[in-house]
Tab-separated table of C-alpha atoms in Angstrom:
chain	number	residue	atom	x	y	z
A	361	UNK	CA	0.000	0.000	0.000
A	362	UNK	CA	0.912	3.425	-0.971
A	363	UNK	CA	1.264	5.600	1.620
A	364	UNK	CA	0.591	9.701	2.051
A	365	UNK	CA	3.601	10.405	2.466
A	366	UNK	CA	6.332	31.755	13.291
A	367	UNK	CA	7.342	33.345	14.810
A	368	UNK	CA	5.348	36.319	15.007
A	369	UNK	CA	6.546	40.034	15.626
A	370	UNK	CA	5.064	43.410	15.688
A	371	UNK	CA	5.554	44.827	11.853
A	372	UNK	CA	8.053	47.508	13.144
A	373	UNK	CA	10.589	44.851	13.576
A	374	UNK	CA	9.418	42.246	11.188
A	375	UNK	CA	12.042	40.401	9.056
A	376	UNK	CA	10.606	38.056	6.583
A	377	UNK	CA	12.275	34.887	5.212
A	378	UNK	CA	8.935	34.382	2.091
A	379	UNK	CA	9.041	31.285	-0.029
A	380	UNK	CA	10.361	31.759	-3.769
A	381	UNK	CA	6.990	32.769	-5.759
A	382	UNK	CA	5.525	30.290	-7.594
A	383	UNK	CA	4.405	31.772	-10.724
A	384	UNK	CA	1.760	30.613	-13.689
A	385	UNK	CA	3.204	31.160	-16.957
A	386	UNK	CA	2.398	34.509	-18.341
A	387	UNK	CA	0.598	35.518	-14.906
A	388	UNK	CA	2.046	38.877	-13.677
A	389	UNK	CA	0.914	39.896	-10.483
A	390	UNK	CA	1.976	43.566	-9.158
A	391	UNK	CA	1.378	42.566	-5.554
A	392	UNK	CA	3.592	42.360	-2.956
A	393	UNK	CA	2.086	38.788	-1.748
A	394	UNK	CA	-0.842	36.949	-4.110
A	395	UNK	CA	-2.515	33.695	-4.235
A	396	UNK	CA	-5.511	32.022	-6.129
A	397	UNK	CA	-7.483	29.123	-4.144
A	398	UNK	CA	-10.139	26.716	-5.800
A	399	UNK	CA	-12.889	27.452	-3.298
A	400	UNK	CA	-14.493	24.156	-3.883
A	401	UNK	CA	-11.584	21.685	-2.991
A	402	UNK	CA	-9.273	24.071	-1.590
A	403	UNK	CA	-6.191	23.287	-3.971
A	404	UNK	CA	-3.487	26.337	-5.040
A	405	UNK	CA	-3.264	27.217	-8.081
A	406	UNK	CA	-1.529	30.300	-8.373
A	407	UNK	CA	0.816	31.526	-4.923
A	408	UNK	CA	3.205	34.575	-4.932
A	409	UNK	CA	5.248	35.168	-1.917
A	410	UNK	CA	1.525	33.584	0.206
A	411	UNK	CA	3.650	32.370	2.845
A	412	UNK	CA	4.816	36.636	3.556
A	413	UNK	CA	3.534	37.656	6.722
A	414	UNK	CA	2.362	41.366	6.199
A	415	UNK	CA	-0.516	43.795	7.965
A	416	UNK	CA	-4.437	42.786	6.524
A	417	UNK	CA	-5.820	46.391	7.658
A	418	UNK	CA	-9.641	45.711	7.383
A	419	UNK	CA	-9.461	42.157	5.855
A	420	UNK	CA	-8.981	41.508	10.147
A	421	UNK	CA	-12.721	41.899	9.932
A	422	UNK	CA	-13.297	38.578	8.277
A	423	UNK	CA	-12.185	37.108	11.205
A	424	UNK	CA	-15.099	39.061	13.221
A	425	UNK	CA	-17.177	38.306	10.679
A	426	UNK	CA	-17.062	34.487	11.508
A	427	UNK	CA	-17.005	35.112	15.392
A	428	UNK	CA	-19.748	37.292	15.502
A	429	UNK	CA	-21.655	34.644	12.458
A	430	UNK	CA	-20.851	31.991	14.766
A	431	UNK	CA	-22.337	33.826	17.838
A	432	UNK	CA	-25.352	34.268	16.168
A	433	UNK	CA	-25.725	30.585	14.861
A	434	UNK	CA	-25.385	29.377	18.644
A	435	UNK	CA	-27.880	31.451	19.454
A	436	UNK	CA	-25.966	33.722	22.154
A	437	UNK	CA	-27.202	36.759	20.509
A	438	UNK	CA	-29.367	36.945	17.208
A	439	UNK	CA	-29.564	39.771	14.093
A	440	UNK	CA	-32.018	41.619	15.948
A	441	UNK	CA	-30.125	41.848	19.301
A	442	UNK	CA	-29.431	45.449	20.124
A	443	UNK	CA	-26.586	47.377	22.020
A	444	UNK	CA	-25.111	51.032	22.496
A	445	UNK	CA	-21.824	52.290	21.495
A	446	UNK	CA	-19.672	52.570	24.506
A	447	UNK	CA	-17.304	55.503	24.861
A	448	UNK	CA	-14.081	53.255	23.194
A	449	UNK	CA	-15.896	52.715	19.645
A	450	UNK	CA	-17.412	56.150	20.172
A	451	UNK	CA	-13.938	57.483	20.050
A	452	UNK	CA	-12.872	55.706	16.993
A	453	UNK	CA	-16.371	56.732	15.196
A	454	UNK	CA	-15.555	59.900	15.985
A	455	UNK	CA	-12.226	60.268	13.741
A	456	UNK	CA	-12.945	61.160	10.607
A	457	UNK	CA	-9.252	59.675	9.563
A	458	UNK	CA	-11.163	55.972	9.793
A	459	UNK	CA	-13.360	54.472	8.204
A	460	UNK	CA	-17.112	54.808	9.789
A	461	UNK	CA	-20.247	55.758	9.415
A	462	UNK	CA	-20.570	58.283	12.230
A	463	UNK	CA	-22.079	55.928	15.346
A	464	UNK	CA	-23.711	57.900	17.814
A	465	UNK	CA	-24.294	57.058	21.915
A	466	UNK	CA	-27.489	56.173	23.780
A	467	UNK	CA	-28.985	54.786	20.638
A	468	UNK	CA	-29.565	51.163	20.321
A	469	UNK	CA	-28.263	49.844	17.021
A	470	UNK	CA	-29.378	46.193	15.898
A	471	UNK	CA	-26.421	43.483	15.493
A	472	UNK	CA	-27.599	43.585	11.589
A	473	UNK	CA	-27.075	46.919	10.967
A	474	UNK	CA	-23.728	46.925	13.110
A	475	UNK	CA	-22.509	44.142	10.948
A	476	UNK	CA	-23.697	45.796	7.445
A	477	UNK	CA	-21.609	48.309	8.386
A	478	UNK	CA	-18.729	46.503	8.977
A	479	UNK	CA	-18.815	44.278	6.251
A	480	UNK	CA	-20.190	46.665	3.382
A	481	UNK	CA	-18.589	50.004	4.881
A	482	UNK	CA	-15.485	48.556	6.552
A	483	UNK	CA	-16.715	50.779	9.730
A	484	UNK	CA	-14.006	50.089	12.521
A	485	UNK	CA	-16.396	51.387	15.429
A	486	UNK	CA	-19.233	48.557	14.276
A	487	UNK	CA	-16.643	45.966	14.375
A	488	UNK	CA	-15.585	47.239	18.272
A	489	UNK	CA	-19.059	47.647	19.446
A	490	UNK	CA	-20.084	43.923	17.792
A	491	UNK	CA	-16.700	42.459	19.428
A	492	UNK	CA	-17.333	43.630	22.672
A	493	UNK	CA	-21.387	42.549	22.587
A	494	UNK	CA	-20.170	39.222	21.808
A	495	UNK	CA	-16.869	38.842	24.079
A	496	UNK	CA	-17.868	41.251	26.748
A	497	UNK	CA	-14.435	43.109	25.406
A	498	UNK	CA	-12.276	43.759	23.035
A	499	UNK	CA	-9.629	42.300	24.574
A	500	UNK	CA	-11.453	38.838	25.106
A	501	UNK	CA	-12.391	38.833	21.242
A	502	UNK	CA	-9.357	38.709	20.102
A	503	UNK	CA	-8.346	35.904	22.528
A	504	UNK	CA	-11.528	34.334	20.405
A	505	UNK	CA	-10.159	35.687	17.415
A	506	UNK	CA	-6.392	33.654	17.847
A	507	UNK	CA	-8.206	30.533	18.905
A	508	UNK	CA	-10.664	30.123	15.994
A	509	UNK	CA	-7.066	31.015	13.659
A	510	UNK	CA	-5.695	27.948	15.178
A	511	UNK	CA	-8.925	26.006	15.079
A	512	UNK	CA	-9.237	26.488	11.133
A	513	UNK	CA	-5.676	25.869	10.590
A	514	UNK	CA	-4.412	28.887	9.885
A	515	UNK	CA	-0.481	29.325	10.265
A	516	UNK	CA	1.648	32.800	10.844
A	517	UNK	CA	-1.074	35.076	11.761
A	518	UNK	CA	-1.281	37.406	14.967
A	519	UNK	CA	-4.348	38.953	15.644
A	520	UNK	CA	-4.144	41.777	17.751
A	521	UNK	CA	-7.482	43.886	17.231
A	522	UNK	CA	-10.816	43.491	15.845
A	523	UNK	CA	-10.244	46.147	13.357
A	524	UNK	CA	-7.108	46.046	11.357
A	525	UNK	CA	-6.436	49.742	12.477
A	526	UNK	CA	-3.109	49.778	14.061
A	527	UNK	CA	-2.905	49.231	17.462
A	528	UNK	CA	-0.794	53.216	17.997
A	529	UNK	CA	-4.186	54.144	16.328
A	530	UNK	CA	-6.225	53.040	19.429
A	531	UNK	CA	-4.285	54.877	21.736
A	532	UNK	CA	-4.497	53.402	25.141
A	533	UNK	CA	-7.793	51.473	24.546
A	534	UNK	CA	-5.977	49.037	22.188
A	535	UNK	CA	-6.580	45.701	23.622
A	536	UNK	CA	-4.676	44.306	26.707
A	537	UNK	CA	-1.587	42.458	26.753
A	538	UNK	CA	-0.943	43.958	23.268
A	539	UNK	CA	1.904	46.221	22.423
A	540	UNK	CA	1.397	49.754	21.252
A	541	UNK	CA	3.226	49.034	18.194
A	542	UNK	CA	1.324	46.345	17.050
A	543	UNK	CA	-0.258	45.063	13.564
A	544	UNK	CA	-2.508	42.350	12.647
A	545	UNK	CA	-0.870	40.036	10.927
A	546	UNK	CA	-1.926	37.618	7.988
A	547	UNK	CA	-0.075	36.184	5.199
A	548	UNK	CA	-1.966	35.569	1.750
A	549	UNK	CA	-2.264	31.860	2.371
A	550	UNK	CA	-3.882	32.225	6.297
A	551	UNK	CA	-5.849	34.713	4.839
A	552	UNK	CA	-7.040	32.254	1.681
A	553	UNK	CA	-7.843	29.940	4.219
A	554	UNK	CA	-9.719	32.455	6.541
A	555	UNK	CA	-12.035	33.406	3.566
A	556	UNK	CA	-12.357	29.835	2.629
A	557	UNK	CA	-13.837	28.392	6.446
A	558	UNK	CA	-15.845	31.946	6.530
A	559	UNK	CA	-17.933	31.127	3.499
A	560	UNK	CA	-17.813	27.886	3.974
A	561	UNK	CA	-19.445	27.806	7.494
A	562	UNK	CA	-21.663	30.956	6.766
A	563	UNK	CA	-22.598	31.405	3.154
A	564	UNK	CA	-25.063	33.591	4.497
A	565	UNK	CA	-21.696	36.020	4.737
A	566	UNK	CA	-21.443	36.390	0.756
A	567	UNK	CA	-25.094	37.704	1.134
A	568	UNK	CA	-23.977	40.537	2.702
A	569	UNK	CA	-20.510	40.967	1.000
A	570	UNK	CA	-22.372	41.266	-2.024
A	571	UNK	CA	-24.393	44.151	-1.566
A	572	UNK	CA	-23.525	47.720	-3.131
A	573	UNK	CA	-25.471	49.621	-1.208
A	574	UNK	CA	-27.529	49.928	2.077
A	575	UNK	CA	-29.093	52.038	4.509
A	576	UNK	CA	-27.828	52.522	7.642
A	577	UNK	CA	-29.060	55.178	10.925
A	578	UNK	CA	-30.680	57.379	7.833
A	579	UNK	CA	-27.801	57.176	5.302
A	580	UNK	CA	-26.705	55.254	2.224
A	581	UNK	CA	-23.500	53.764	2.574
A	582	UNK	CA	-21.594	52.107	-0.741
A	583	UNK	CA	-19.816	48.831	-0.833
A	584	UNK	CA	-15.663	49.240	-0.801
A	585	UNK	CA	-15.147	46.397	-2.833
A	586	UNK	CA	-15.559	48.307	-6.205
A	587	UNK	CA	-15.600	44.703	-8.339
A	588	UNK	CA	-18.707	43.839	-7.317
A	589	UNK	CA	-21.523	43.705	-10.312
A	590	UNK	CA	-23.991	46.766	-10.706
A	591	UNK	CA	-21.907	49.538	-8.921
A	592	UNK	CA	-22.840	52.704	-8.957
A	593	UNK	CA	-21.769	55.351	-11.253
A	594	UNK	CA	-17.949	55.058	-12.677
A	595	UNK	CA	-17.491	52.464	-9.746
A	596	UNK	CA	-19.751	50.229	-13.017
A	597	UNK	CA	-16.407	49.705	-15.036
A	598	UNK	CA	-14.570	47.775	-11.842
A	599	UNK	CA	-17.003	45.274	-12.224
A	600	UNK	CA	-16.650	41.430	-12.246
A	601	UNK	CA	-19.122	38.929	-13.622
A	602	UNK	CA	-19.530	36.552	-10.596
A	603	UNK	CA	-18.030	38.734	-7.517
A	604	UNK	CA	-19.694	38.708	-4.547
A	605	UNK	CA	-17.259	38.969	-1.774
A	606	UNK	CA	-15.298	39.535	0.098
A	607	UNK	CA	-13.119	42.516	2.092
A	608	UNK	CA	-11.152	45.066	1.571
A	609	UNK	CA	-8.160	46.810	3.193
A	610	UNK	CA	-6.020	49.335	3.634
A	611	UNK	CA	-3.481	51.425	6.108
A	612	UNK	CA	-0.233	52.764	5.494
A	613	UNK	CA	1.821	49.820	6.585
A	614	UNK	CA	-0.220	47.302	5.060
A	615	UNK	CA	-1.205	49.361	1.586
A	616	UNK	CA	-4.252	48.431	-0.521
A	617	UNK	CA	-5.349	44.739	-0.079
A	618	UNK	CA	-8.141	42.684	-1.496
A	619	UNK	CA	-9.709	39.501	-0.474
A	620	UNK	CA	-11.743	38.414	-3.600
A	621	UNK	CA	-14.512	35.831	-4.133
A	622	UNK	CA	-16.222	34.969	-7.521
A	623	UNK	CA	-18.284	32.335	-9.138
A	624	UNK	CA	-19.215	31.140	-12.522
A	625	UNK	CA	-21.133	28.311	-13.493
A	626	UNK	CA	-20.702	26.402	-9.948
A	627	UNK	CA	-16.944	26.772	-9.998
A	628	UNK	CA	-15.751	29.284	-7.129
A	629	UNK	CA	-12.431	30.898	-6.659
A	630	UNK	CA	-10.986	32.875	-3.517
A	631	UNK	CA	-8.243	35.440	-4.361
A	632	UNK	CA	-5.728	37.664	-1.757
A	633	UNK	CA	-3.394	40.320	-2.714
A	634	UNK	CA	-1.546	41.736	-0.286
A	635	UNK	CA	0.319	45.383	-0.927
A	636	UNK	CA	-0.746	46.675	-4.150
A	637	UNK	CA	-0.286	50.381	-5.033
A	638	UNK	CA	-3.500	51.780	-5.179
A	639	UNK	CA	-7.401	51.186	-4.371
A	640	UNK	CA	-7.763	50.768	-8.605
A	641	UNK	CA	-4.688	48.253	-8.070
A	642	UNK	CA	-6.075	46.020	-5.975
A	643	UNK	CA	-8.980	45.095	-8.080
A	644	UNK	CA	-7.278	44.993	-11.209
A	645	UNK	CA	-4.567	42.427	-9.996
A	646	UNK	CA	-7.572	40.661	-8.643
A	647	UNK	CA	-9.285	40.746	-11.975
A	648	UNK	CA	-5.800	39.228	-13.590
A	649	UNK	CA	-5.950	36.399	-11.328
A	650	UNK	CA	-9.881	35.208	-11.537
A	651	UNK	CA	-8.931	35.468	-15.328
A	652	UNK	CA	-6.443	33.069	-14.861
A	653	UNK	CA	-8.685	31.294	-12.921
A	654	UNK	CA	-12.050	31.154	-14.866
A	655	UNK	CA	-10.023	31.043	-18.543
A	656	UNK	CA	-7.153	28.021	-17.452
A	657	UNK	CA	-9.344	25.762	-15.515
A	658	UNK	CA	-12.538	23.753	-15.628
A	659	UNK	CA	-14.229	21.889	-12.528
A	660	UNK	CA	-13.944	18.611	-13.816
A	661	UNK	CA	-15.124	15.490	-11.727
A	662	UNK	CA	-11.814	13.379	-12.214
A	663	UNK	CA	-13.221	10.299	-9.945
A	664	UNK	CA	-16.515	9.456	-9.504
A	665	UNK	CA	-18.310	8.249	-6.454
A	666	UNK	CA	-17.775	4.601	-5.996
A	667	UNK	CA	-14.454	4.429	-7.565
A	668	UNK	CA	-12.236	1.511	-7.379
A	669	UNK	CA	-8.630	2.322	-6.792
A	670	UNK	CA	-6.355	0.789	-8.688
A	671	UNK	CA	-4.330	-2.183	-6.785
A	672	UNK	CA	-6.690	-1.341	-4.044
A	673	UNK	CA	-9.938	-3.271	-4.664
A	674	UNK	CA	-10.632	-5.527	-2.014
A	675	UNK	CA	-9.539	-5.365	1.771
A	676	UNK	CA	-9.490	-8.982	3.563
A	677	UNK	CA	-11.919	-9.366	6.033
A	678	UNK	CA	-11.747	-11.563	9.289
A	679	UNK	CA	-14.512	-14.439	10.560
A	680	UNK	CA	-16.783	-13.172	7.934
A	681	UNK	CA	-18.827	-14.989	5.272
A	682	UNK	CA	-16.413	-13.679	2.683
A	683	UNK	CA	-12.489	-13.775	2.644
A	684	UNK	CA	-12.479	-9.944	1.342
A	685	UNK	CA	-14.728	-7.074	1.003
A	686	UNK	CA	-14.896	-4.696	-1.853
A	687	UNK	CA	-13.813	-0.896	-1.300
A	688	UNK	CA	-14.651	2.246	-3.495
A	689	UNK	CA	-14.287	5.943	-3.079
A	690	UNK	CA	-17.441	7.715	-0.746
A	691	UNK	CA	-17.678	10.522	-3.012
A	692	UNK	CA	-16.468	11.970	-6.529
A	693	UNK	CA	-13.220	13.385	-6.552
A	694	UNK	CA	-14.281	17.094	-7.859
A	695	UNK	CA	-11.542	20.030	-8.604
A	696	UNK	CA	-10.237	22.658	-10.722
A	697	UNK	CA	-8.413	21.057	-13.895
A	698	UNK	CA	-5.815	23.501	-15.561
A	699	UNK	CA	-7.027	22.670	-19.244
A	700	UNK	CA	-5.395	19.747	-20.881
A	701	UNK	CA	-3.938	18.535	-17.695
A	702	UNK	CA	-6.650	15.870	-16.559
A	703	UNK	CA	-4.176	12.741	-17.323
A	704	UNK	CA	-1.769	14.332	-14.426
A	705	UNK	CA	-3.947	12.866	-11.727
A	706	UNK	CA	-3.895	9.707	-9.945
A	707	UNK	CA	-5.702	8.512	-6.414
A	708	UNK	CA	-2.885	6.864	-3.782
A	709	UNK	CA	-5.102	4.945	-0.907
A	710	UNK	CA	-3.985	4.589	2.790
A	711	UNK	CA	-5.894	2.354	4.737
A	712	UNK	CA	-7.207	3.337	8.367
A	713	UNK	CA	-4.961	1.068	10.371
A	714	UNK	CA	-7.249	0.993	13.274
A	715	UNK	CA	-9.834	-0.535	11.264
A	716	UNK	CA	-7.569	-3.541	11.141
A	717	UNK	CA	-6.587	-6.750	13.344
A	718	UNK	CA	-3.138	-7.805	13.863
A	719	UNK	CA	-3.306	-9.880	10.696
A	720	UNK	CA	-4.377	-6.320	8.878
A	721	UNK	CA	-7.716	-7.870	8.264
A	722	UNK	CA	-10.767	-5.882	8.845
A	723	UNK	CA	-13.396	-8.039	10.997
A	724	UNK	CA	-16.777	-8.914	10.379
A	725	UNK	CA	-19.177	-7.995	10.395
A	726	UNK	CA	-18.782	-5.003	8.158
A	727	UNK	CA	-21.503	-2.597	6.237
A	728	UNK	CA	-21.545	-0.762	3.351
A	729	UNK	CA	-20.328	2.611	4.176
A	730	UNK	CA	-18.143	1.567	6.615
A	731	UNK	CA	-14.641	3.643	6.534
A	732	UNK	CA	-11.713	1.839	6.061
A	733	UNK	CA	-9.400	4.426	4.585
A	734	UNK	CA	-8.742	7.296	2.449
A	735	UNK	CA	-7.852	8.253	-1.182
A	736	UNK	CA	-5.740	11.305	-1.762
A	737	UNK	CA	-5.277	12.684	-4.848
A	738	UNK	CA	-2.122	13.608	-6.414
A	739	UNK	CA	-1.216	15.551	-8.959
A	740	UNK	CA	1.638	14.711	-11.075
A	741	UNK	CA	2.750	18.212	-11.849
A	742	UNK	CA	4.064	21.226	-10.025
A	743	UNK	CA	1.794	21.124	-6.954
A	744	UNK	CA	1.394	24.083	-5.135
A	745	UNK	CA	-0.753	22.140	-2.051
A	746	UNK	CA	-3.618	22.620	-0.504
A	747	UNK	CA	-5.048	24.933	1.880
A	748	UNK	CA	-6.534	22.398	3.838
A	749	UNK	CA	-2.853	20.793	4.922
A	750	UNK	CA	-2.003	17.878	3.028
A	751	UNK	CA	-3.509	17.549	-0.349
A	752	UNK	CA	-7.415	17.095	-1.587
A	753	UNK	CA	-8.518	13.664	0.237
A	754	UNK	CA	-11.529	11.439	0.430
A	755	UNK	CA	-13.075	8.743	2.622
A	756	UNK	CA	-12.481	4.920	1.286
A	757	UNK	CA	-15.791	2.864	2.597
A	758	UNK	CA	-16.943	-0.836	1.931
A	759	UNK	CA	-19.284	-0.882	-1.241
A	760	UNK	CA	-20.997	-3.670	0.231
A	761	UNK	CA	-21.946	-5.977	3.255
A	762	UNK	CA	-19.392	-8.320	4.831
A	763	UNK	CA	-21.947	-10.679	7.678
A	764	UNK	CA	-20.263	-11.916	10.326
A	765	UNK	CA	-19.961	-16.136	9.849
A	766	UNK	CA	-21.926	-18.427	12.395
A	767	UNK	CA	-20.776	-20.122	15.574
A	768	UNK	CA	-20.202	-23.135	13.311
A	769	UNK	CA	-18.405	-22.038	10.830
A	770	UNK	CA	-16.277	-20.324	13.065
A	771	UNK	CA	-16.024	-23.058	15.179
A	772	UNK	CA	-14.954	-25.363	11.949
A	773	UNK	CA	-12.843	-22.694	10.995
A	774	UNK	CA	-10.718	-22.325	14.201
A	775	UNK	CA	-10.647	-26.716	14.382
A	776	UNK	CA	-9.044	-25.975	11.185
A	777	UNK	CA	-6.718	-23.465	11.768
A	778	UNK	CA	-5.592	-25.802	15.203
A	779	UNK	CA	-4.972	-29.206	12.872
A	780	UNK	CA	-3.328	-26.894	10.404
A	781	UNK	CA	-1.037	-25.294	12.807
A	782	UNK	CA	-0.300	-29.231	13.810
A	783	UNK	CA	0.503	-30.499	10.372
A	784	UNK	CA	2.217	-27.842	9.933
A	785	UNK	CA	4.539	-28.306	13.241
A	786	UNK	CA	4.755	-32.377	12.795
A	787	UNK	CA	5.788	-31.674	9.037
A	788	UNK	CA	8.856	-29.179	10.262
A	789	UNK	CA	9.782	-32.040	12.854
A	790	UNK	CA	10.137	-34.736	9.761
A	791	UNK	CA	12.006	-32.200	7.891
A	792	UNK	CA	14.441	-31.926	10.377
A	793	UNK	CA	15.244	-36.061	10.742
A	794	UNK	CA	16.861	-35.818	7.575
């Protein structure tokens, strides 16, 4: 059988050691750090410098996003919940250097209006006022904040706030146990695989990413992310067929920054650049990679559910009332295809030793379903990886019933093995007269 085979500093004194860029042919991005996810199976197809650690200014707020999404899926508070501003978010509100909407006090604002404004207006005084409704403080959100990074498998990240301001901009209301100096930090990769667990847990985010414009406390406020479909005004020509997500950022350490989702026809892609030049930059290296995307690859379902893998057929099966049971892939084996590339694929299986005896033997009895391994597939080209850790995998189960045998047979069975084991014994001894 085959088998599968950060430190973290404040951005004043970071020194990065980035992996060498791994570049598409012809693909140019003018980003400091790119990459270009299949949102469906979570392969790589396109990383520059993703491994960088740099500031994520408001793309942070993905990471409230899911918190306060998960909050309100467990029921601890619910889109109609309500709170004040207290006098911390006030303060921030009140800058006109950040991004807001103007919050005022002793008003009670609803937890969906809060979080439109955070996720269609980037408004960092929302994104305080939700953090502290759900974590009682800042300061214990972002302990959430960390923990669900590490849940989700992120790797180099440092979250910090629930903004992506800098913390010098918070002044002495910045979180505790955080240094003055500190950034947020993300590299493209942890933040692929941020916006890849967000939409995947709450799709519900997407329908509020998507939207160009709302109302909110008696004003309209416009969607940042300038690519999405139906615009306003000259914002129109940024437009993407398909884009619906996700979050935009910027500060002066971290420059303009894009996290990018788009769909076509069922296929799904998830884009970061990290340090472009400009606002118009952002979306037009984005554009250059979902091209790349959408034009180079096809969703193509390379295995189909039920799939035998080659060598792999059968797995023996212990005091059953068949020597072997037959095996097959749980479900097809779906993901982007660069075009003429589908021959560069193969599925490697790697059985679930606990499922075995001592004799590696599965025993009966054993349903259909049953897992007995897993099939990862491999592509016989320049992989980039997967997000996920590891590479795309699925479950191996038994395509059919294995009964255990009766008391008889078993019985007959073991008499058998015991006059066996003495023929076998008295037949050594004879050998070894002569």
């Amino acid at each position: 059988m085959i088998g599968l085979l950060a430190m973290l500093i404040t951005f004043n004194t970071f020194l990065a050691k980035p992996l060498d860029t791994q570049a598409a042919e012809g693909l140019d991005i003018e980003a400091e750090s790119a990459i270009l996810i299949d949102a469906n199976s979570g392969e790589i197809l396109y990383a520059k410098q993703a491994d960088l650690t740099l500031p994520p200014a408001s793309m942070t707020k993905m990471m409230s996003e899911y918190l306060i999404l998960d909050a309100i899926a467990a029921g601890d508070i619910s889109w109609d919940t309500t709170t004040q501003v207290s006098d911390y978010p006030y303060s921030i509100s009140s800058n006109t250097d950040f991004s807001g909407t103007g919050l005022t006090q002793d008003k009670d604002y609803t937890v969906r209006d809060l979080y439109n404004a955070m996720a269609i207006y980037s408004d960092n005084a929302a994104t305080i006022v939700l953090a502290e409704l759900v974590a009682g403080s800042e300061t214990e959100f972002v302990k959430m904040m960390n923990e669900k990074a590490e849940e989700i498998g992120m790797k180099d990240y440092k979250f910090v706030n629930s903004s992506g301001l800098s913390n010098s901009d918070l002044g002495d209301d910045r979180p505790e146990g955080t240094n003055v100096n500190d950034e947020n930090l993300m590299t493209a990769k942890s933040t692929g695989i941020l916006a890849y667990n967000l939409i995947k847990d709450h799709p519900e985010a997407l329908e509020v990413a998507s939207q160009t414009q709302t109302n909110f406390d008696g004003k309209q406020i416009t969607n940042w992310n300038w690519m999405l479909p139906d615009m306003p005004g000259y914002l129109k020509a940024y437009g993407y067929e398909g884009m619906d997500g996700l979050k935009t950022g910027h500060t002066t350490p971290a420059g303009y920054c894009f996290t990018g989702t788009a769909e076509r026809n069922g296929q799904r892609y998830i884009t970061v650049v990290m340090r472009t030049e400009s606002e118009e930059a952002r979306f037009q290296e984005t554009a250059k990679l979902l091209d790349y995307g959408f034009n180079q690859f096809e969703q193509a379902e390379l295995y189909k559910a039920g799939t035998e893998i080659k060598d792999h057929a059968s797995v023996p099966v212990a005091k059953g009332k068949e020597d072997s049971v037959a095996i097959s892939t749980k479900d097809a084996v779906t993901t982007s295809v660069k075009n003429g590339e589908e021959d560069k694929y193969h599925l490697e299986y790697k059985v679930d030793k606990d499922k075995l005896d001592a004799d590696g033997e599965l025993v009966a009895p054993v349903k259909k379903g049953d897992k007995v391994g897993t099939a990862t597939l491999v592509y016989d080209g320049d992989d980039q990886g997967n997000i996920n850790g590891g590479s795309y995998t699925v479950d191996v189960v038994a395509s059919e019933d294995v009964e255990k045998s009766n008391w008889f047979m078993l019985s007959l069975g073991a008499i058998g093995d015991f006059f066996a084991g003495i023929f076998t014994s008295v037949s050594d001894t004879v050998k070894g007269w002569f």
